[in-house]
């Protein structure tokens, strides 16, 4: 049992690390559709992590969460985003506020910050998923950074979804999943938020002829 | 528990009906009926609550105590007022062709969903469900804010959606952390986010985790409240949204978000020294108050003026909660009520002015007293109430906050630290008085800015081509009622409201 839980925790750590790795790939990626693909890949890793935790701990309701993640974040949301990108006339992120190397360095710093913040509370966690909490916080911070550093509405949306993935990993890792009713509510909200944002990008495109959020400067002091 | 079911069922049912109904008169009737059911249920709940104390319903899903009943009261009053106001406002927009008549039912559907989400956020026992409901308010109001579909509206809506979603996501991380800390204490994990489960064991939760959780929650829900520095979406959204919607955003949504913070604080204060949460609330409160006071001075757009005034007043309420104690907390809660009434009234008046003058620029609006005498009166009354002048009840609440501030100071700020540092009596006193002075200076700045702009709008001669007559509409009814309440409440609080406020204060003050 001891050996199983040790190798189990190694596996969970590995999967969480893969999630973090895809974050870095998203930060380094300029093509919008590739960003969406990377997000789908990250969500797939999240499905594996959740299912793994469900298997190792025997928490049945985590299988439901994993399945929902699979359907919503691996299949539906990337499709919606691809459709949005197809309608837009811009395929690449042309201007970024931060260059790719600088962005990667900042993300490295954010990972260290996340580990530093969660250091005092990590020992309270379950042995199986102990380090994943810090990784989850790192993913949340990187998602936030992506939203600030990028200009296109679509990439901002991807940043938001990455942030949400980090939150979900945190919930799974720290607590073996939240109560089911809360988790269902969160999934519902994320799905609706993405659809709304998708509709919105279309309207922005119609009104401003661009999805550069830089163009959104009509309202100012 | 029929009243609790009615509370949720009324907006849900009305929302569903609105989707299939297309006649404007019928839509308004459905809306008013559902609001009436909501308010009736709310009154019944208040009576039960005051008689029997806090209770749970629907298998622990719903928890109602004095604080949540008080918030429900605000939702009910402002919601009803907005519904009355909408009657003439929306019909005129349709008649002028600003919105297609086919889209009117969409407006009502979103409005009901917005209301439903706020009610659920208030009555939910689980802080997780509360989070879901508050995120749902963001989703419902995004399209309401951008309902005119102009470029500016789209911009405001996008900012609102992105900023609030991100903020709220951070709050979810706080909820996760709270759950994390409760797992070691509670046996039944499926209920571990319920307030009724958390409160009895709150003092055994891990303080490190709770501190981190509170920071995330304060930043997250603080975005929704519009506290500086997370406020940048707020002035844009308030400028662009239709008037009845802004009245709800400013009057109720902010209050619900404040309530979510207070709910968390009730739990966290049991395990963490009071100075931690109080200091953070006071810090954000002062940041909001001072920043907003300066921005009020330089505004050229009356809707933005009121938006910054909202930030200012939320800052004042936060300072009240930060100072804590019976006086500060009571003052903060009472201020939420007064602000909700005065601000919804101000936006009703602003809506009337916008309909007549077709501009939001203060410089182009003159002679409201001649063109729209009733609206001018409403504008002045709300302006005086928002500047916290007597005889309006916001004077009473603001005085309570500043009295508490001057006598107790904000814990954790300015030498009142209890850990490690030696408390020097003289500098402590100096600190308290300096904080009170900063508070009063900011309040005076805001007062001057607000009244200067408003008198400029009210007096003078209206521009050429502006019709000079005001016809009586149903929308005047809530304005008169709110103005009356603002005056009456400063002399006499009706016993049920006073009891609610006192009991809610008791819940928030940890002995």
XYZ file of C-alpha atoms in Angstrom:
732
model
C 0.000 0.000 0.000
C 2.827 2.340 0.926
C 4.581 1.632 -2.360
C 1.375 2.103 -4.317
C 0.639 5.469 -2.744
C 4.244 6.559 -3.315
C 4.228 5.723 -7.002
C 0.670 7.064 -7.197
C 1.782 10.418 -5.856
C 4.677 10.396 -8.351
C 2.202 9.837 -11.169
C -0.113 12.623 -10.003
C 2.879 14.949 -9.746
C 3.973 13.995 -13.243
C 0.535 14.772 -14.676
C 0.346 18.103 -12.845
C 3.795 18.971 -14.150
C 2.602 18.236 -17.694
C -0.255 20.686 -17.149
C 2.254 23.302 -16.100
C 4.398 22.545 -19.138
C 1.500 23.186 -21.516
C 1.064 26.557 -19.820
C 4.589 27.500 -20.834
C 3.877 26.293 -24.353
C 0.807 28.539 -24.530
C 2.816 31.527 -23.370
C 5.395 30.827 -26.082
C 2.852 30.229 -28.852
C 1.839 32.972 -31.266
C -0.639 31.159 -33.494
C -4.160 31.438 -32.112
C -5.374 28.022 -33.226
C -2.283 26.375 -31.745
C -3.059 28.094 -28.445
C -6.503 26.525 -28.528
C -5.016 23.101 -29.334
C -2.609 23.450 -26.435
C -5.492 24.328 -24.173
C -7.316 21.179 -25.291
C -4.160 19.173 -24.586
C -3.873 20.706 -21.146
C -7.487 19.832 -20.415
C -6.772 16.271 -21.528
C -3.953 16.098 -18.975
C -6.413 17.435 -16.417
C -8.820 14.617 -17.256
C -6.028 12.070 -16.735
C -4.982 13.648 -13.428
C -8.530 13.741 -12.126
C -9.229 10.167 -13.173
C -5.950 9.090 -11.572
C -6.851 10.726 -8.283
C -10.317 9.204 -8.497
C -8.805 5.745 -9.043
C -6.204 6.034 -6.307
C -8.565 7.413 -3.676
C -11.785 5.708 -4.674
C -13.747 8.961 -4.828
C -16.429 8.050 -7.343
C -17.698 11.564 -7.960
C -14.314 12.592 -9.369
C -14.983 10.306 -12.347
C -18.021 12.467 -13.107
C -15.868 15.582 -12.899
C -13.251 13.995 -15.170
C -15.868 13.018 -17.722
C -17.379 16.508 -17.675
C -13.944 18.070 -18.122
C -13.390 15.775 -21.078
C -16.637 16.685 -22.782
C -16.653 20.399 -22.032
C -13.022 21.456 -22.061
C -11.454 18.965 -24.473
C -14.256 18.840 -27.038
C -16.882 21.607 -26.834
C -14.922 24.706 -25.817
C -12.000 24.194 -28.260
C -14.531 23.715 -31.071
C -16.329 26.922 -30.168
C -13.030 28.779 -30.063
C -11.925 27.339 -33.418
C -15.170 28.541 -34.954
C -14.614 31.992 -33.516
C -11.064 32.077 -34.915
C -12.287 30.956 -38.324
C -14.654 33.890 -38.456
C -11.963 36.370 -37.495
C -9.474 37.583 -40.028
C -6.486 37.329 -37.732
C -4.757 34.002 -37.245
C -1.698 35.155 -35.355
C -1.065 37.233 -32.323
C 0.760 40.100 -34.009
C 1.522 42.306 -31.038
C 2.226 41.175 -27.526
C 2.871 43.427 -24.590
C 5.696 41.123 -23.465
C 8.128 39.276 -25.752
C 8.156 35.489 -25.649
C 11.474 35.023 -23.814
C 10.584 37.676 -21.256
C 7.176 36.073 -20.832
C 8.735 32.672 -20.193
C 11.096 34.166 -17.629
C 8.218 35.880 -15.836
C 6.297 32.609 -15.799
C 9.316 30.896 -14.258
C 9.265 33.557 -11.571
C 5.542 33.022 -11.048
C 6.092 29.297 -10.505
C 8.667 30.065 -7.813
C 6.288 32.579 -6.246
C 3.495 29.995 -6.197
C 5.714 27.448 -4.449
C 6.820 30.117 -1.978
C 3.250 31.157 -1.120
C 1.953 27.634 -0.678
C 4.981 26.376 1.283
C 3.407 26.835 4.751
C 0.141 25.152 3.856
C 1.386 22.240 1.755
C 2.177 19.893 4.694
C -1.513 19.985 5.646
C -2.517 18.281 2.423
C -2.980 14.650 1.518
C 0.254 12.820 0.818
C -0.947 11.735 -2.596
C -1.363 15.172 -4.092
C 0.814 17.304 -1.899
C 2.826 19.225 -4.490
C -0.031 19.642 -6.936
C -1.491 22.503 -4.921
C 1.562 24.658 -5.600
C 1.482 23.695 -9.280
C -2.204 24.596 -9.413
C -1.510 28.030 -7.971
C 1.309 28.473 -10.502
C -1.098 27.651 -13.356
C -3.623 30.156 -11.990
C -0.974 32.874 -11.907
C 0.286 32.062 -15.407
C -3.284 32.157 -16.718
C -3.683 35.576 -15.180
C -0.397 36.702 -16.710
C -1.457 35.468 -20.163
C -4.617 37.546 -19.946
C -2.630 40.651 -19.114
C 0.184 40.072 -21.605
C -1.888 39.330 -24.698
C -4.019 41.612 -26.778
C -6.383 39.429 -28.734
C -9.745 38.721 -27.158
C -9.368 35.028 -28.053
C -6.023 34.644 -26.307
C -7.394 36.442 -23.275
C -10.163 33.890 -23.248
C -7.644 31.044 -23.453
C -5.821 32.637 -20.534
C -9.045 32.646 -18.552
C -9.660 28.991 -19.336
C -6.096 28.077 -18.324
C -6.715 29.897 -15.055
C -9.888 27.862 -14.597
C -7.946 24.630 -15.284
C -5.505 25.622 -12.574
C -8.369 26.202 -10.158
C -9.831 22.846 -10.984
C -6.496 21.104 -10.491
C -6.249 22.909 -7.164
C -9.663 21.671 -6.100
C -8.812 18.116 -7.119
C -5.354 18.136 -5.644
C -5.984 19.913 -2.399
C -9.282 18.375 -1.491
C -9.981 15.405 -3.788
C -12.677 17.494 -5.435
C -15.309 19.852 -4.143
C -18.852 18.713 -3.364
C -20.515 17.591 -6.579
C -23.176 20.305 -6.651
C -20.496 22.993 -6.516
C -18.440 21.295 -9.203
C -21.424 21.003 -11.519
C -22.185 24.677 -10.951
C -18.612 25.655 -11.764
C -18.658 23.643 -15.000
C -21.931 25.221 -16.009
C -20.578 28.704 -15.328
C -17.366 28.117 -17.272
C -19.259 26.751 -20.241
C -21.707 29.655 -20.316
C -18.905 32.177 -19.798
C -17.017 30.774 -22.784
C -20.088 30.796 -24.999
C -20.860 34.362 -23.996
C -17.292 35.440 -24.615
C -17.424 33.675 -27.986
C -20.550 35.587 -28.993
C -18.929 38.722 -27.683
C -15.771 38.371 -29.777
C -18.003 38.126 -32.820
C -19.802 41.311 -31.869
C -16.504 43.058 -31.150
C -15.331 41.970 -34.589
C -18.459 43.447 -36.169
C -18.298 46.691 -34.232
C -14.571 47.398 -34.200
C -13.474 45.301 -37.179
C -10.841 43.772 -34.923
C -10.489 41.731 -31.788
C -7.555 43.721 -30.511
C -8.539 44.758 -27.035
C -6.150 47.640 -27.649
C -8.908 49.108 -29.797
C -11.197 49.270 -26.799
C -10.296 52.775 -25.799
C -13.497 54.715 -26.384
C -14.216 54.858 -22.676
C -11.573 56.813 -20.863
C -11.243 59.311 -18.110
C -40.828 26.526 3.679
C -43.149 27.687 0.960
C -41.741 31.207 1.155
C -38.189 30.047 0.463
C -39.393 28.103 -2.567
C -41.361 31.141 -3.736
C -38.234 33.268 -3.460
C -36.433 31.124 -6.036
C -39.449 30.033 -8.059
C -40.806 33.535 -8.761
C -37.872 34.854 -10.839
C -37.280 31.429 -12.396
C -40.880 31.128 -13.535
C -41.071 34.750 -14.648
C -37.827 34.322 -16.598
C -39.169 31.271 -18.369
C -42.431 33.017 -19.220
C -40.601 36.085 -20.513
C -38.899 33.943 -23.132
C -42.186 33.028 -24.786
C -44.207 36.210 -24.192
C -43.719 39.071 -26.644
C -46.251 41.725 -25.655
C -44.687 44.523 -23.677
C -47.631 45.093 -21.306
C -47.732 41.411 -20.421
C -43.976 41.309 -19.832
C -44.230 44.187 -17.394
C -47.153 42.563 -15.598
C -45.252 39.289 -15.214
C -42.275 41.197 -13.906
C -44.282 43.186 -11.359
C -46.154 40.089 -10.201
C -42.966 38.098 -9.700
C -41.441 41.001 -7.783
C -44.537 41.195 -5.593
C -44.295 37.477 -4.822
C -40.606 37.948 -4.030
C -41.218 40.834 -1.652
C -44.112 39.051 0.063
C -41.986 35.953 0.589
C -39.237 38.170 1.888
C -41.545 39.790 4.451
C -42.736 36.371 5.627
C -39.152 35.168 5.964
C -38.231 38.251 7.982
C -41.079 37.546 10.368
C -40.090 33.911 10.791
C -36.452 34.852 11.217
C -37.167 37.473 13.887
C -39.463 35.097 15.758
C -37.460 31.855 15.629
C -33.907 32.952 14.836
C -31.702 31.650 12.002
C -33.013 28.598 10.189
C -32.092 26.190 7.403
C -34.462 24.931 4.748
C -34.629 22.506 1.823
C -32.306 19.913 3.371
C -29.626 22.339 4.503
C -29.305 23.937 1.080
C -30.685 27.233 2.332
C -29.510 29.095 5.385
C -31.131 32.323 6.492
C -29.910 34.489 9.332
C -30.331 38.180 10.117
C -27.555 39.188 7.708
C -28.917 37.328 4.688
C -32.481 38.438 5.460
C -31.268 42.012 5.576
C -29.625 41.617 2.150
C -32.829 40.032 0.814
C -34.702 43.085 2.029
C -32.446 45.358 -0.041
C -32.825 43.097 -3.105
C -36.611 43.200 -2.711
C -36.973 46.960 -2.302
C -34.562 48.015 -5.041
C -35.815 45.259 -7.353
C -39.408 46.393 -6.961
C -38.416 50.027 -7.457
C -36.537 49.142 -10.662
C -39.480 47.141 -11.938
C -41.799 50.119 -11.526
C -39.274 52.384 -13.182
C -38.827 50.006 -16.120
C -42.487 50.331 -17.061
C -42.095 53.737 -18.694
C -38.354 53.560 -19.365
C -38.262 50.406 -21.467
C -41.448 51.276 -23.354
C -39.976 54.592 -24.341
C -36.780 52.911 -25.563
C -38.866 50.571 -27.699
C -41.002 53.442 -29.001
C -37.891 55.385 -29.972
C -36.467 52.341 -31.689
C -33.348 52.140 -29.542
C -34.169 48.488 -28.993
C -36.284 46.327 -31.243
C -39.558 45.294 -29.626
C -38.600 41.669 -30.335
C -35.650 42.005 -27.990
C -37.656 43.290 -25.046
C -38.426 39.801 -23.783
C -34.714 38.985 -23.855
C -34.141 41.946 -21.578
C -36.701 40.683 -19.108
C -35.350 37.143 -19.251
C -31.848 38.348 -18.380
C -33.225 40.627 -15.695
C -35.036 37.749 -14.007
C -31.968 35.525 -14.218
C -29.898 38.311 -12.673
C -32.414 38.563 -9.844
C -32.511 34.799 -9.383
C -28.729 34.580 -9.174
C -28.618 37.298 -6.529
C -31.327 35.644 -4.454
C -29.531 32.290 -4.626
C -26.227 33.929 -3.678
C -27.908 35.402 -0.629
C -29.767 32.380 0.681
C -27.295 29.604 -0.195
C -25.923 27.735 2.778
C -22.834 26.496 0.955
C -20.201 29.107 0.104
C -19.494 27.061 -3.027
C -23.051 27.461 -4.291
C -22.813 31.114 -3.374
C -19.756 31.392 -5.609
C -21.577 29.751 -8.503
C -24.474 32.184 -8.097
C -22.239 35.247 -8.004
C -20.475 34.145 -11.174
C -23.944 33.652 -12.666
C -24.754 37.311 -11.931
C -21.724 38.263 -14.042
C -22.966 36.170 -16.935
C -26.524 37.497 -16.712
C -25.525 41.138 -16.525
C -22.875 41.113 -19.274
C -25.513 41.281 -21.992
C -27.660 43.638 -19.937
C -24.770 46.095 -19.745
C -24.184 45.846 -23.481
C -27.890 45.892 -24.267
C -27.756 49.045 -26.431
C -25.112 47.302 -28.584
C -23.185 50.476 -29.304
C -19.402 50.267 -29.558
C -18.985 51.771 -26.119
C -21.452 49.323 -24.627
C -19.634 46.382 -26.154
C -16.367 47.669 -24.776
C -17.835 48.124 -21.303
C -19.423 44.686 -21.437
C -16.209 42.968 -22.480
C -14.219 44.675 -19.725
C -16.865 43.720 -17.201
C -16.996 40.100 -18.329
C -13.239 39.607 -18.310
C -12.375 41.507 -15.137
C -15.204 40.119 -13.057
C -14.726 36.555 -14.307
C -11.056 36.659 -13.414
C -11.767 38.262 -10.058
C -14.414 35.715 -9.288
C -12.077 32.889 -10.288
C -9.604 34.104 -7.687
C -12.433 34.025 -5.152
C -13.047 30.398 -6.135
C -9.436 29.628 -5.218
C -10.213 31.157 -1.839
C -13.250 28.900 -1.509
C -11.096 25.888 -2.421
C -8.618 26.865 0.286
C -11.428 27.207 2.829
C -12.636 23.748 1.871
C -9.053 22.473 2.169
C -8.812 23.750 5.731
C -12.191 22.349 6.731
C -11.439 18.807 5.575
C -9.231 18.150 8.569
C -11.896 19.177 11.004
C -15.185 17.992 9.566
C -16.176 14.389 9.096
C -18.901 14.769 6.489
C -17.001 16.289 3.559
C -20.013 16.666 1.291
C -21.290 19.372 3.634
C -17.916 20.908 4.371
C -18.644 24.172 2.598
C -21.877 24.799 4.469
C -21.893 27.760 6.784
C -23.937 25.826 9.318
C -21.177 23.180 9.420
C -18.261 25.589 9.363
C -19.360 28.081 12.015
C -19.340 25.694 15.017
C -15.838 24.403 14.183
C -14.431 27.639 12.780
C -11.962 28.167 15.629
C -10.247 24.864 14.837
C -9.526 25.645 11.169
C -5.933 26.244 10.149
C -5.177 29.991 10.387
C -2.459 30.023 7.674
C -4.800 28.557 5.093
C -7.611 30.869 6.139
C -5.434 33.962 5.821
C -4.480 32.996 2.284
C -8.113 32.153 1.547
C -9.313 35.530 2.770
C -6.856 37.424 0.591
C -8.070 35.569 -2.496
C -11.701 36.078 -1.532
C -11.277 39.761 -0.784
C -9.556 40.420 -4.106
C -12.098 38.271 -5.940
C -15.366 39.537 -4.556
C -13.778 42.966 -4.111
C -13.583 43.162 -7.915
C -17.323 42.662 -8.005
C -17.871 45.293 -5.310
C -15.674 47.674 -7.284
C -13.047 48.352 -4.647
C -9.940 50.237 -5.740
C -7.663 48.975 -7.371
C -10.000 46.388 -8.931
C -12.602 48.966 -9.920
C -11.713 49.872 -13.493
C -14.691 48.089 -15.073
C -17.235 49.840 -12.902
C -17.476 53.396 -14.285
C -17.681 52.073 -17.862
C -20.355 49.535 -17.054
C -22.448 52.035 -15.122
C -22.260 54.551 -17.944
C -23.368 52.151 -20.639
C -26.023 49.993 -18.991
C -29.733 50.931 -19.159
C -30.842 52.946 -16.116
C -32.956 50.286 -14.320
C -30.095 47.810 -14.708
C -27.544 50.232 -13.263
C -29.869 50.866 -10.341
C -29.760 47.135 -9.657
C -25.998 46.897 -10.229
C -25.227 49.806 -7.928
C -27.953 49.213 -5.390
C -27.982 45.459 -5.037
C -25.178 43.615 -6.791
C -22.485 45.492 -4.890
C -24.275 44.739 -1.651
C -24.506 41.031 -2.480
C -20.765 40.935 -3.189
C -20.060 42.720 0.107
C -22.275 40.148 1.781
C -20.193 37.319 0.296
C -17.059 38.877 1.807
C -18.766 39.329 5.189
C -19.988 35.722 5.162
C -16.423 34.485 4.737
C -15.183 36.872 7.342
C -17.694 35.572 9.882
C -15.996 32.176 9.611
C -12.420 33.343 9.257
C -12.491 35.731 12.224
C -12.984 32.791 14.564
C -9.572 31.360 13.730
C -7.528 34.406 12.709
C -7.023 37.534 14.842
C -9.666 40.115 14.018
C -6.965 42.637 13.118
C -6.028 40.651 9.997
C -9.365 40.812 8.178
C -10.211 44.209 9.657
C -6.928 45.742 8.549
C -7.303 44.456 4.990
C -10.894 45.690 4.708
C -9.896 49.074 6.127
C -6.974 49.354 3.719
C -9.112 48.675 0.630
C -11.834 50.892 2.059
C -9.501 53.846 2.399
C -7.995 53.243 -1.040
C -11.488 53.293 -2.567
C -12.706 56.303 -0.603
C -9.726 58.530 -1.346
C -9.297 57.539 -5.010
C -12.994 57.888 -5.748
C -13.157 61.302 -4.048
C -10.511 62.657 -6.413
C -12.132 61.119 -9.479
C -15.493 62.627 -8.511
C -13.903 66.062 -8.775
C -12.827 65.651 -12.396
C -15.890 63.955 -13.904
C -17.671 65.408 -16.917
C -20.226 62.652 -17.265
C -22.988 62.370 -14.709
C -23.305 58.608 -14.883
C -19.586 58.214 -14.245
C -19.954 60.706 -11.410
C -22.462 58.413 -9.728
C -20.284 55.398 -10.497
C -17.343 56.893 -8.628
C -19.698 57.878 -5.852
C -20.595 54.168 -5.581
C -16.924 53.295 -5.176
C -16.630 55.969 -2.516
C -19.599 54.669 -0.541
C -18.512 51.055 -0.747
C -15.180 52.273 0.600
C -16.973 53.908 3.532
C -18.925 50.738 4.297
C -15.698 48.712 4.116
C -14.023 51.086 6.570
C -16.975 50.553 8.896
C -16.576 46.779 8.701
C -12.812 47.094 8.988
C -13.020 49.116 12.198
C -15.512 46.594 13.460
C -17.083 46.713 16.867
C -20.797 47.278 17.318
C -20.819 50.893 16.093
C -18.626 50.429 13.048
C -20.362 47.273 11.867
C -23.833 48.691 12.413
C -22.816 51.851 10.590
C -21.407 49.820 7.690
C -24.544 47.718 7.307
C -26.847 50.708 7.612
C -24.727 52.520 5.063
C -25.218 49.676 2.582
C -28.982 50.156 2.904
C -28.842 53.939 2.559
C -26.493 53.738 -0.373
C -28.738 51.235 -2.142
C -31.742 53.548 -1.805
C -29.970 56.792 -2.687
C -27.992 55.357 -5.581
C -30.906 53.611 -7.263
C -32.813 56.878 -6.992
C -29.884 58.786 -8.488
C -29.756 56.447 -11.465
C -33.505 56.690 -12.010
C -33.080 60.457 -12.149
C -30.075 60.071 -14.447
C -32.155 57.827 -16.709
C -34.883 60.462 -16.932
C -32.350 63.165 -17.740
C -30.711 61.034 -20.396
C -34.079 60.356 -22.026
C -34.802 64.059 -22.285
C -31.383 65.566 -22.989
C -29.860 62.663 -24.982
C -26.403 63.237 -23.545
C -24.398 62.139 -20.551
C -22.116 65.176 -20.591
C -22.667 67.361 -17.549
C -21.774 70.535 -19.462
C -24.557 70.011 -21.957
C -27.211 69.440 -19.325
C -28.702 72.584 -17.827
C -32.007 73.628 -16.384
C -33.300 70.263 -15.339
C -35.450 72.130 -12.810
C -37.311 73.809 -15.664
C -37.460 70.889 -18.037
C -38.077 68.070 -15.569
C -39.075 69.505 -12.162
C -39.761 66.167 -10.460
C -36.583 64.615 -11.744
C -34.624 67.674 -10.628
C -36.022 67.204 -7.148
C -35.079 63.516 -7.191
C -31.601 64.380 -8.431
C -31.028 66.926 -5.681
C -32.390 64.660 -2.958
C -30.244 61.736 -4.065
C -27.259 64.061 -4.402
C -27.694 65.421 -0.892
C -28.217 61.921 0.464
C -25.102 60.695 -1.340
C -23.132 63.584 0.121
C -24.370 62.380 3.529
C -26.061 65.614 4.524
C -28.776 65.681 7.162
C -31.727 65.021 7.238
C -30.952 61.942 5.129
C -30.178 58.637 6.776
C -26.782 58.293 5.083
C -25.697 61.125 7.378
C -26.499 58.905 10.349
C -24.626 55.884 9.000
C -21.598 57.857 7.865
C -21.398 59.538 11.266
C -21.463 56.140 12.922
C -18.605 54.925 10.751
C -16.454 57.972 11.362
C -17.185 57.916 15.118
C -16.087 54.301 15.293
C -13.020 55.139 13.254
C -12.004 58.024 15.484
C -12.481 56.055 18.692
C -11.076 52.687 17.645
C -8.950 53.144 14.543
C -8.539 50.462 11.914
C -6.985 47.381 13.523
C -3.696 46.323 12.032
C -3.038 49.759 10.586
C -0.925 52.377 12.255
C 0.766 51.109 15.425
C -2.254 49.257 16.718
C -0.559 45.981 15.871
C -0.812 43.579 18.775
C 1.967 41.199 17.831
C 5.551 42.003 18.704
C 5.335 45.720 18.296
C 5.077 47.963 21.329
C 1.916 50.018 21.190
C 2.724 53.643 21.856
C -0.352 55.429 23.255
C 0.375 58.840 21.776
C 1.042 57.695 18.236
C -1.939 55.364 18.461
C -4.198 58.272 19.225
C -2.501 60.322 16.553
C -3.058 57.524 14.082
C -6.743 57.282 14.802
C -7.270 60.988 14.472
C -5.195 61.155 11.313
C -7.273 58.370 9.758
C -10.496 60.110 10.730
C -9.137 63.337 9.252
C -8.302 61.603 5.964
C -11.801 60.148 5.944
C -13.438 63.530 6.487
C -11.235 65.259 3.910
C -12.183 62.688 1.280
C -15.849 62.962 2.241
C -15.686 66.761 1.888
C -13.999 66.471 -1.524
C -16.697 64.105 -2.717
C -19.401 66.319 -1.266
C -18.039 69.375 -3.043
C -17.584 67.595 -6.361
C -21.016 66.013 -6.319
C -22.973 69.117 -5.336
C -21.058 71.441 -7.661
C -21.846 69.230 -10.652
C -25.445 68.668 -9.649
C -26.393 72.255 -9.026
C -24.877 73.057 -12.406
C -27.235 70.586 -13.996
C -30.334 71.520 -12.041
C -30.321 75.315 -12.438
C -30.040 77.487 -15.523
C -32.074 77.455 -18.697
C -32.449 74.262 -20.674
C -30.881 74.179 -24.166
C -33.002 74.991 -27.216
C -35.375 72.333 -28.367
C -35.719 70.559 -25.031
C -39.316 69.927 -24.047
C -40.217 71.682 -20.778
C -42.803 69.519 -19.119
C -42.795 66.347 -17.102
C -45.604 63.884 -17.398
C -46.384 61.636 -14.477
C -45.314 58.029 -14.982
C -45.211 54.911 -12.863
C -41.468 55.491 -12.622
C -42.017 58.434 -10.280
C -43.575 56.230 -7.648
C -40.360 54.459 -6.547
C -38.481 57.771 -6.565
C -40.946 59.311 -4.108
C -40.950 56.199 -1.976
C -37.144 55.990 -1.809
C -36.813 59.699 -1.022
C -39.352 59.307 1.780
C -37.548 56.268 3.175
C -34.217 58.115 3.181
C -35.656 60.897 5.319
C -37.754 58.717 7.605
C -34.950 56.265 8.326
C -32.725 59.002 9.710
C -35.239 59.723 12.482
C -36.999 56.456 12.917
C -35.992 52.947 11.886
C -39.004 50.630 11.636
C -38.622 47.978 14.371
C -38.203 44.965 12.018
C -35.402 46.679 10.111
C -33.743 47.806 13.304
C -33.915 44.303 14.748
C -32.483 42.862 11.542
C -29.625 45.347 11.613
C -28.885 44.751 15.280
C -28.940 40.973 14.951
C -26.775 41.107 11.830
C -24.298 43.278 13.732
C -24.223 40.731 16.553
C -23.398 38.004 14.023
C -20.483 39.957 12.628
C -18.959 41.132 15.893
C -16.946 38.341 17.447
C -16.959 38.532 21.215
